[in-house]
Short mmCIF file of C-alpha atoms and ligand atoms in Angstrom, two decimals:
data_model
loop_
_atom_site.label_atom_id
_atom_site.label_comp_id
_atom_site.label_asym_id
_atom_site.label_seq_id
_atom_site.Cartn_x
_atom_site.Cartn_y
_atom_site.Cartn_z
CA MET A 1 98.28 169.19 39.95
CA ALA A 2 97.74 167.15 36.80
CA ARG A 3 96.67 168.42 33.42
CA ILE A 4 92.96 168.16 32.67
CA ALA A 5 91.03 168.45 29.43
CA LEU A 6 87.37 169.51 29.39
CA ARG A 7 85.09 169.01 26.39
CA GLY A 8 82.01 171.21 25.99
CA ARG A 9 80.64 174.34 24.35
CA LEU A 10 83.07 177.17 25.13
CA VAL A 11 81.34 180.51 25.70
CA ASP A 12 83.13 183.69 26.74
CA PHE A 13 83.39 187.36 25.76
CA VAL A 14 86.00 189.22 23.77
CA GLY A 15 84.33 192.61 24.30
CA ASP A 16 81.34 194.37 25.79
CA PRO A 17 78.08 193.33 24.09
CA THR A 18 76.85 196.95 24.47
CA HIS A 19 79.41 198.05 21.90
CA SER A 20 79.84 195.01 19.69
CA ALA A 21 77.47 192.39 18.30
CA SER A 22 80.38 189.93 18.00
CA ALA A 23 81.47 190.28 21.63
CA VAL A 24 80.38 186.75 22.50
CA ARG A 25 82.72 183.96 21.38
CA VAL A 26 81.39 180.43 21.02
CA VAL A 27 83.08 177.14 20.11
CA ASP A 28 80.24 174.61 19.82
CA ASP A 29 82.36 171.50 20.27
CA GLY A 30 85.32 172.84 22.18
CA LEU A 31 88.18 171.66 24.32
CA LEU A 32 89.74 173.49 27.23
CA LEU A 33 93.17 172.38 28.42
CA ILE A 34 94.15 173.17 31.99
CA ASP A 35 97.55 172.67 33.54
CA GLY A 36 97.53 173.14 37.30
CA SER A 37 95.76 176.44 37.92
CA ARG A 38 95.96 177.85 34.39
CA ILE A 39 94.24 177.43 31.05
CA ILE A 40 96.94 176.42 28.59
CA GLY A 41 94.89 175.79 25.47
CA ARG A 42 91.46 176.19 23.93
CA GLY A 43 89.85 175.50 20.60
CA GLU A 44 87.91 173.03 18.49
CA PHE A 45 87.74 169.57 20.03
CA GLY A 46 88.76 167.73 16.82
CA PRO A 47 92.17 169.29 16.07
CA LEU A 48 93.07 169.94 19.70
CA SER A 49 92.20 166.45 20.93
CA ARG A 50 94.54 164.92 18.34
CA ALA A 51 97.39 166.81 19.97
CA LEU A 52 96.64 165.30 23.38
CA ASN A 53 98.97 162.85 24.99
CA PRO A 54 97.32 159.34 24.68
CA SER A 55 97.33 158.98 28.47
CA GLU A 56 95.35 162.21 28.93
CA GLU A 57 91.67 161.68 29.63
CA VAL A 58 89.03 164.10 28.45
CA THR A 59 86.21 164.92 30.89
CA ASP A 60 83.17 164.99 28.67
CA PHE A 61 80.81 167.87 29.35
CA SER A 62 79.25 167.69 25.87
CA GLY A 63 75.88 169.43 25.92
CA CYS A 64 77.11 171.76 28.68
CA LEU A 65 78.50 175.26 28.45
CA LEU A 66 81.99 175.96 29.75
CA MET A 67 82.14 179.61 30.81
CA PRO A 68 84.38 181.80 32.96
CA GLY A 69 83.35 181.49 36.63
CA PHE A 70 80.92 184.10 37.89
CA ILE A 71 82.09 187.17 39.81
CA ASP A 72 79.81 188.43 42.59
CA ALA A 73 80.71 192.10 43.02
CA HIS A 74 79.03 192.63 46.39
CA THR A 75 78.06 190.29 49.20
CA HIS A 76 78.34 189.86 52.99
CA PHE A 77 79.57 186.52 54.38
CA PRO A 78 78.42 187.16 57.97
CA GLN A 79 74.87 187.61 56.69
CA LEU A 80 74.60 183.98 55.62
CA ASP A 81 72.06 183.29 58.36
CA VAL A 82 70.17 186.54 57.75
CA ILE A 83 69.07 185.46 54.28
CA ALA A 84 65.26 185.24 54.02
CA SER A 85 64.61 187.54 57.02
CA PRO A 86 61.93 190.03 56.01
CA ALA A 87 61.63 193.65 57.18
CA THR A 88 59.83 196.80 56.13
CA GLY A 89 62.96 198.38 54.67
CA LEU A 90 66.74 198.63 54.83
CA LEU A 91 67.10 200.48 58.13
CA SER A 92 64.68 198.28 60.10
CA TRP A 93 66.22 195.17 58.49
CA LEU A 94 69.66 196.29 59.70
CA THR A 95 68.49 196.79 63.29
CA GLN A 96 66.10 193.82 63.54
CA HIS A 97 68.13 191.12 61.82
CA THR A 98 71.52 192.12 60.57
CA TYR A 99 73.29 193.85 63.43
CA PRO A 100 72.23 191.17 65.96
CA ALA A 101 73.49 188.43 63.62
CA GLU A 102 76.80 190.22 63.06
CA MET A 103 77.46 190.40 66.82
CA ARG A 104 78.14 186.63 66.81
CA PHE A 105 81.29 187.23 64.76
CA ALA A 106 83.23 188.33 67.80
CA ASP A 107 83.79 184.55 68.11
CA PRO A 108 86.52 183.26 65.73
CA ALA A 109 84.89 179.79 65.63
CA VAL A 110 81.69 181.33 64.23
CA CYS A 111 83.81 183.27 61.71
CA HIS A 112 85.57 180.13 60.42
CA GLU A 113 82.53 177.89 60.25
CA THR A 114 80.47 180.55 58.45
CA ALA A 115 83.29 181.49 56.06
CA GLY A 116 83.69 177.83 55.00
CA PHE A 117 79.98 177.35 54.39
CA PHE A 118 79.74 180.67 52.56
CA LEU A 119 82.61 179.87 50.17
CA ASP A 120 81.19 176.40 49.51
CA GLU A 121 77.85 177.99 48.69
CA LEU A 122 79.51 180.40 46.23
CA ALA A 123 81.18 177.46 44.48
CA CYS A 124 77.90 175.50 44.37
CA ASN A 125 76.46 178.43 42.46
CA GLY A 126 79.32 178.73 39.99
CA THR A 127 80.80 181.83 41.61
CA THR A 128 84.58 181.75 41.63
CA SER A 129 85.34 185.30 42.81
CA ALA A 130 83.57 187.81 45.02
CA CYS A 131 83.90 191.17 46.74
CA VAL A 132 82.90 190.44 50.30
CA LEU A 133 82.17 192.49 53.40
CA GLY A 134 83.00 191.07 56.82
CA THR A 135 81.72 192.49 60.08
CA VAL A 136 83.43 195.15 62.15
CA HIS A 137 85.52 192.38 63.76
CA PRO A 138 88.92 191.90 62.08
CA GLN A 139 88.74 188.18 62.94
CA SER A 140 85.79 187.82 60.54
CA VAL A 141 87.93 188.87 57.57
CA GLU A 142 90.93 186.96 58.89
CA ALA A 143 88.82 183.77 58.80
CA LEU A 144 87.41 184.49 55.36
CA PHE A 145 90.84 185.16 53.85
CA ALA A 146 92.26 182.01 55.45
CA GLU A 147 89.43 179.86 54.01
CA ALA A 148 89.65 181.54 50.59
CA HIS A 149 93.43 181.13 50.52
CA ALA A 150 93.08 177.40 51.23
CA ARG A 151 90.76 177.22 48.20
CA GLU A 152 93.10 179.43 46.08
CA MET A 153 90.21 181.78 45.35
CA ARG A 154 90.48 185.24 43.87
CA LEU A 155 88.66 187.30 46.48
CA VAL A 156 88.37 190.90 47.68
CA ALA A 157 87.32 191.46 51.30
CA GLY A 158 87.42 194.00 54.08
CA LYS A 159 86.31 194.54 57.64
CA CYS A 160 83.53 197.07 58.07
CA LEU A 161 84.51 200.48 59.36
CA MET A 162 81.65 201.71 61.56
CA ASP A 163 81.97 203.99 64.54
CA ARG A 164 78.51 205.50 65.01
CA ASN A 165 74.78 204.86 64.60
CA CYS A 166 75.08 201.17 65.30
CA PRO A 167 75.01 198.94 68.43
CA SER A 168 77.95 199.56 70.75
CA GLU A 169 79.09 195.90 70.35
CA LEU A 170 79.67 196.63 66.65
CA ARG A 171 81.40 199.98 67.01
CA ASP A 172 85.03 200.79 66.19
CA ARG A 173 86.60 202.71 69.08
CA GLY A 174 88.91 205.66 68.33
CA ASP A 175 91.15 204.84 65.37
CA GLN A 176 91.19 201.08 66.09
CA GLY A 177 89.16 200.41 62.93
CA MET A 178 91.84 202.03 60.76
CA HIS A 179 94.61 200.14 62.59
CA ASP A 180 92.78 196.86 62.02
CA THR A 181 92.29 197.80 58.36
CA MET A 182 95.99 198.47 57.81
CA ASP A 183 96.97 195.37 59.70
CA LEU A 184 94.66 193.13 57.64
CA ALA A 185 95.80 194.77 54.41
CA ALA A 186 99.45 194.18 55.34
CA ARG A 187 98.75 190.52 56.13
CA TRP A 188 96.51 189.59 53.21
CA HIS A 189 96.60 192.06 50.30
CA GLY A 190 98.44 190.43 47.42
CA LYS A 191 98.77 187.06 49.17
CA GLY A 192 97.88 184.42 46.58
CA ARG A 193 94.85 185.78 44.75
CA LEU A 194 93.51 187.85 47.67
CA ALA A 195 93.04 191.60 47.85
CA TYR A 196 91.99 193.96 50.60
CA ALA A 197 89.16 196.51 50.40
CA ILE A 198 88.93 199.54 52.69
CA THR A 199 85.29 199.08 53.77
CA PRO A 200 83.43 202.02 55.31
CA ARG A 201 80.09 200.25 55.82
CA PHE A 202 78.03 203.23 54.64
CA ALA A 203 78.20 206.96 55.25
CA ALA A 204 75.62 206.80 58.05
CA SER A 205 77.68 204.37 60.14
CA CYS A 206 80.95 206.33 59.89
CA SER A 207 81.95 209.56 61.62
CA GLU A 208 83.37 212.32 59.43
CA LEU A 209 86.78 211.58 60.94
CA GLN A 210 86.59 207.87 60.13
CA LEU A 211 85.58 208.61 56.52
CA LYS A 212 88.41 211.15 56.23
CA LEU A 213 90.98 208.62 57.48
CA ALA A 214 89.59 205.93 55.17
CA GLY A 215 89.88 208.43 52.28
CA GLU A 216 93.47 209.25 53.20
CA LEU A 217 94.35 205.59 53.12
CA ALA A 218 92.53 205.17 49.80
CA ARG A 219 94.63 208.02 48.33
CA ALA A 220 97.89 206.69 49.76
CA ARG A 221 97.19 203.12 48.63
CA PRO A 222 95.60 203.11 45.14
CA ASP A 223 96.35 199.37 44.99
CA LEU A 224 93.75 198.68 47.70
CA TYR A 225 90.07 198.39 46.81
CA VAL A 226 87.32 200.44 48.46
CA GLN A 227 83.85 198.96 48.96
CA SER A 228 80.73 200.47 50.46
CA HIS A 229 77.00 201.12 49.99
CA LEU A 230 75.63 204.13 48.14
CA ALA A 231 72.13 205.56 47.68
CA GLU A 232 70.28 202.30 48.30
CA ASN A 233 67.08 203.45 49.99
CA GLU A 234 65.21 206.76 50.19
CA ASP A 235 65.09 206.85 54.02
CA GLU A 236 68.81 206.15 54.10
CA VAL A 237 69.49 208.96 51.58
CA ARG A 238 67.46 211.41 53.73
CA TRP A 239 69.39 210.31 56.81
CA VAL A 240 72.76 210.83 55.12
CA ARG A 241 71.60 214.31 54.02
CA GLU A 242 70.88 215.16 57.68
CA LEU A 243 74.22 213.74 58.87
CA PHE A 244 76.25 215.52 56.16
CA PRO A 245 74.35 218.80 55.48
CA GLN A 246 77.33 220.35 53.72
CA ALA A 247 77.50 217.61 51.05
CA ARG A 248 75.86 218.15 47.66
CA SER A 249 74.72 214.54 47.58
CA TYR A 250 75.32 211.10 49.11
CA LEU A 251 77.97 210.47 46.44
CA ASP A 252 79.67 213.74 47.36
CA VAL A 253 80.20 212.49 50.93
CA TYR A 254 82.50 209.76 49.61
CA ASP A 255 84.02 211.75 46.76
CA SER A 256 84.95 214.72 48.94
CA VAL A 257 87.23 212.53 51.09
CA GLY A 258 88.88 210.59 48.26
CA LEU A 259 86.82 207.38 48.40
CA LEU A 260 85.50 207.61 44.83
CA ARG A 261 88.19 206.39 42.48
CA GLU A 262 89.28 203.41 40.39
CA ARG A 263 89.02 200.20 42.40
CA SER A 264 86.08 201.62 44.40
CA ILE A 265 83.01 199.38 44.37
CA TYR A 266 79.68 200.91 45.39
CA ALA A 267 76.68 198.68 45.96
CA HIS A 268 73.19 199.77 44.79
CA CYS A 269 73.63 203.34 43.37
CA ILE A 270 69.87 203.64 42.89
CA TRP A 271 69.05 207.16 44.09
CA LEU A 272 71.62 209.17 42.10
CA ASP A 273 70.87 212.20 39.97
CA SER A 274 72.38 212.80 36.56
CA SER A 275 75.24 214.91 37.86
CA ASP A 276 76.15 212.14 40.35
CA ARG A 277 76.07 209.61 37.52
CA ILE A 278 78.45 211.68 35.40
CA ARG A 279 80.79 212.12 38.36
CA PHE A 280 80.61 208.41 39.12
CA ALA A 281 81.38 207.47 35.50
CA ARG A 282 84.38 209.83 35.35
CA SER A 283 85.84 208.45 38.57
CA GLY A 284 86.40 204.92 37.23
CA ALA A 285 84.50 203.42 40.19
CA LEU A 286 82.28 200.36 39.74
CA ALA A 287 78.56 200.13 40.51
CA ALA A 288 77.59 196.74 41.97
CA VAL A 289 73.89 196.45 41.24
CA CYS A 290 72.09 194.07 43.62
CA PRO A 291 68.59 193.56 42.23
CA THR A 292 67.39 190.63 44.39
CA SER A 293 68.24 192.67 47.48
CA ASN A 294 66.60 195.79 46.09
CA LEU A 295 63.39 193.87 45.41
CA PHE A 296 63.47 192.03 48.74
CA LEU A 297 63.99 195.19 50.83
CA GLY A 298 61.85 197.36 48.55
CA SER A 299 64.80 199.72 48.03
CA GLY A 300 64.03 200.75 44.45
CA ALA A 301 64.86 199.94 40.85
CA PHE A 302 68.33 200.68 39.48
CA ASP A 303 68.13 202.65 36.24
CA PHE A 304 70.23 200.53 33.88
CA ARG A 305 69.50 202.68 30.84
CA GLN A 306 70.65 205.93 32.47
CA ALA A 307 73.71 204.25 33.95
CA MET A 308 74.73 202.75 30.61
CA GLN A 309 74.09 206.00 28.73
CA THR A 310 76.31 207.86 31.19
CA GLY A 311 79.06 205.24 30.91
CA MET A 312 78.93 204.03 34.53
CA PRO A 313 80.72 200.67 34.78
CA VAL A 314 78.14 198.15 35.98
CA SER A 315 78.51 194.77 37.66
CA LEU A 316 76.14 192.53 39.59
CA GLY A 317 76.09 191.54 43.26
CA THR A 318 73.98 189.13 45.27
CA ASP A 319 74.14 191.25 48.46
CA VAL A 320 73.42 188.24 50.65
CA GLY A 321 71.69 188.45 53.18
CA GLY A 322 69.58 191.42 51.92
CA GLY A 323 69.78 189.53 48.63
CA GLN A 324 67.62 186.49 48.17
CA SER A 325 70.05 184.09 46.53
CA PHE A 326 73.70 183.15 46.10
CA SER A 327 72.99 182.46 42.45
CA MET A 328 74.31 184.89 39.86
CA LEU A 329 71.71 183.39 37.50
CA ALA A 330 68.97 184.52 39.91
CA THR A 331 70.73 187.89 40.14
CA MET A 332 70.78 188.29 36.35
CA ARG A 333 67.11 187.29 36.20
CA ALA A 334 66.20 189.94 38.79
CA ALA A 335 68.31 192.53 36.92
CA HIS A 336 66.36 191.74 33.80
CA ASP A 337 63.06 192.15 35.65
CA VAL A 338 64.14 195.41 37.31
CA ALA A 339 65.13 196.80 33.91
CA ARG A 340 61.67 195.87 32.59
CA ILE A 341 60.07 197.91 35.40
CA LYS A 342 61.89 200.91 33.93
CA ALA A 343 60.79 199.92 30.41
CA SER A 344 64.23 198.89 29.25
CA ALA A 345 65.39 195.44 28.20
CA LEU A 346 68.65 193.72 29.05
CA ARG A 347 69.96 190.95 26.86
CA ALA A 348 71.28 187.75 28.42
CA THR A 349 74.67 188.27 26.76
CA GLN A 350 74.93 191.66 28.47
CA LEU A 351 74.09 190.19 31.87
CA PHE A 352 76.47 187.22 31.53
CA TYR A 353 79.16 189.69 30.41
CA TRP A 354 78.65 191.79 33.55
CA ALA A 355 78.82 188.65 35.69
CA THR A 356 82.09 187.51 34.09
CA ARG A 357 84.46 189.53 31.90
CA GLY A 358 82.83 192.91 32.61
CA ALA A 359 83.40 192.57 36.36
CA ALA A 360 86.92 191.20 35.80
CA GLN A 361 87.83 194.20 33.66
CA ALA A 362 86.32 196.73 36.05
CA LEU A 363 88.20 195.15 38.96
CA GLY A 364 91.49 195.23 37.05
CA TRP A 365 91.59 191.45 36.59
CA ASP A 366 91.30 191.29 32.81
CA ASP A 367 93.45 188.55 31.30
CA HIS A 368 93.52 186.79 34.70
CA VAL A 369 89.85 185.75 35.04
CA GLY A 370 86.53 186.38 33.28
CA THR A 371 87.88 184.76 30.11
CA LEU A 372 88.68 181.29 28.75
CA GLU A 373 91.74 182.60 26.95
CA SER A 374 94.91 180.56 27.07
CA GLY A 375 97.09 181.83 29.94
CA ALA A 376 94.13 182.83 32.14
CA GLU A 377 93.56 181.40 35.62
CA ALA A 378 91.37 178.31 35.37
CA ASP A 379 88.20 179.62 37.05
CA VAL A 380 85.53 177.88 35.00
CA VAL A 381 81.86 177.05 35.46
CA VAL A 382 80.12 174.16 33.71
CA LEU A 383 76.46 174.95 33.05
CA ASP A 384 74.08 172.15 32.12
CA PRO A 385 71.10 173.26 30.04
CA ALA A 386 69.51 169.84 30.61
CA ALA A 387 69.61 170.15 34.41
CA THR A 388 65.83 170.22 34.79
CA PRO A 389 63.13 168.88 32.48
CA LEU A 390 61.62 172.31 31.83
CA LEU A 391 64.99 173.91 31.11
CA ALA A 392 65.96 171.01 28.82
CA ARG A 393 62.71 171.41 26.91
CA ARG A 394 63.13 175.17 26.51
CA ALA A 395 66.88 174.94 25.77
CA ALA A 396 66.25 172.41 22.98
CA ARG A 397 64.33 175.17 21.20
CA ALA A 398 67.05 177.80 21.61
CA ASP A 399 68.17 178.89 18.14
CA SER A 400 70.97 181.22 19.23
CA ILE A 401 73.45 181.64 22.06
CA GLU A 402 71.39 184.63 23.27
CA SER A 403 68.29 182.47 23.49
CA LEU A 404 70.13 179.66 25.31
CA LEU A 405 71.73 182.02 27.84
CA PHE A 406 68.37 183.69 28.34
CA ALA A 407 66.74 180.34 29.18
CA LEU A 408 69.55 179.47 31.58
CA MET A 409 69.20 182.79 33.37
CA ILE A 410 65.41 182.71 33.64
CA LEU A 411 65.00 179.02 34.52
CA GLY A 412 68.34 178.18 36.11
CA ASP A 413 69.65 177.91 39.64
CA ASP A 414 72.40 175.91 41.35
CA ARG A 415 71.11 172.67 39.77
CA VAL A 416 72.38 174.00 36.45
CA VAL A 417 75.93 174.29 37.79
CA ARG A 418 77.40 170.89 37.01
CA GLU A 419 80.91 171.77 38.20
CA THR A 420 82.90 174.79 39.29
CA PHE A 421 86.67 174.84 38.76
CA ILE A 422 88.58 177.21 41.02
CA ALA A 423 92.23 177.59 39.99
CA GLY A 424 91.80 174.34 38.04
CA ARG A 425 90.35 172.37 40.94
CA PRO A 426 86.79 170.92 40.89
CA SER A 427 85.09 172.72 43.78
CA LYS A 428 81.36 172.13 43.62
CA ALA A 429 81.29 169.34 46.21
CA ARG A 430 81.12 170.80 49.69
CA ARG A 431 84.23 170.48 51.79
CA PRO A 432 83.79 168.24 54.80
CA PRO A 433 83.73 170.40 57.94
CA ALA A 434 87.01 169.91 59.76
CA SER A 435 85.44 169.20 63.16
CA THR A 436 83.13 166.14 63.34
CA THR A 437 83.56 162.73 61.68
CA ALA A 438 79.81 162.17 61.45
CA ARG A 439 79.36 165.32 59.46
CA SER A 440 82.34 164.60 57.21
CA ASP A 441 80.80 161.20 56.44
CA ASP A 442 77.66 163.03 55.34
CA ALA A 443 79.73 165.29 53.11
CA ARG A 444 81.50 162.28 51.55
CA THR A 445 78.16 160.59 50.85
CA LEU A 446 76.92 163.78 49.27
CA GLU A 447 80.00 164.02 47.07
CA LEU A 448 79.70 160.38 45.95
CA SER A 449 76.03 160.76 45.10
CA ARG A 450 76.82 163.94 43.14
CA ARG A 451 79.49 162.14 41.12
CA PHE A 452 77.07 159.30 40.46
CA MET A 453 74.37 161.72 39.33
CA GLY A 454 76.92 163.51 37.16
CA ARG A 455 77.74 160.25 35.37
CA LEU A 456 74.05 159.49 34.88
CA ARG A 457 73.54 162.85 33.26
CA SER A 458 76.46 162.39 30.88
CA VAL A 459 75.12 159.18 29.29
CA PRO A 460 74.54 159.53 25.54
CA GLY A 461 71.27 161.33 24.89
CA GLY A 462 71.42 163.05 28.26
CA GLY A 463 72.64 166.28 26.67
CA VAL A 464 70.77 168.91 24.74
CA PRO A 465 70.53 168.88 20.97
CA LYS A 466 72.83 171.55 19.58
CA PRO A 467 71.04 174.48 18.01
N1 GUN B 1 73.82 199.47 54.18
C1 GUN B 1 74.59 199.43 55.29
N2 GUN B 1 74.82 198.17 55.67
C2 GUN B 1 74.18 197.38 54.79
C3 GUN B 1 74.04 195.98 54.67
O1 GUN B 1 74.56 195.19 55.44
N3 GUN B 1 73.30 195.55 53.61
C4 GUN B 1 72.73 196.40 52.72
N4 GUN B 1 72.02 195.90 51.72
N5 GUN B 1 72.83 197.72 52.83
C5 GUN B 1 73.55 198.21 53.85
ZN1 ZN B 2 75.52 195.12 51.00
#
């Protein structure tokens, strides 16, 4: 792959904004040099551009922000078609919409088609990495890994372990679920930028034996991730209490078998008490807060203040299809609103940090992604603050990086994402589906019109005045 040079405002983080006011790093007129899949240089446009080879072209994203690609810490690819399906709460939503939809993933063709669309949709929204749940079927995760590998994405995924309290079509039999887990991990963990996550769906869908075996594997293989759901909904918490009467709490069910440790990612974490929070923080696990899902399903409001005071590592997840959007901007916006319900306030810099460097650090990927540092993998999102008339108007009045990021998060969606580079490759245009010519013609037309629109937007005066 050739070298590319991108001009724009470079914005990334050198620390956690909770602890340091100078955690955000900005180069107003910056240049990012990419060679193949890596960033090889960064800095002020003036001096750096003079060092360029005369044949090297600069792609001009002036007026746009160049940031590390977003990291979605919790989502479900087989729930793509469940998005926007209302229910009265988590448990009825699972039985009415989600489990029936997941049954279709016994078919490998459904797995491949959905995985391709899902990964395209992530890229359209500026998301370059994600922690993804498949269904119970190993072929679902096989398809997702194959599609992600072809795109050179950094991705964590796992097949759901579930052997009770779910439809029989979705149930692991005997220890087959653990065999499938080990088989998938052997095939995909560490291949390219892929990693495997042991994925007990949630305590209520796993027998004590299945959880124990998953915990044994988690202890034996600290290099593997663990992902699951924790304390999302009050009915669910009551149910788990009935199923595991000996446990002190929902968290204790996982901790007692060895599933709470570094590289464990727990979605939601709403209904925890203070002793659970302390235990969670000490374990090194990561909370993936999914506010659009929590609002959509009426699950509750995550207590950001308590979590931060206790030192729980926090990241953000879309939780599609309980979540309402693939957009990490929409997810940050909802996180902000949920924090307001609890009378606390989250700054945009904090939320962008969680969606980029914070998640990368918590997942053990620091220095690889979540940063625009030289040497990092070239996962980069280009955000256009002039993408819509209202945003352009508001962004023109932004007098600080905090104010500009805040406007992007409140008013932005996938229209703001001008381009997404995954391992140095522009990836926003949808990939033509492999199967039909007619549909690939459509995709080509779409790509051409996007490029045309991109050029229109980059004419002089199309950008936003610099604050
Ligand atoms: N708990 C168990 N399964 C699920 C799921 O698919 N989505 C959400 N949001 N919570 C769950
Ligand atoms: Zn989920």
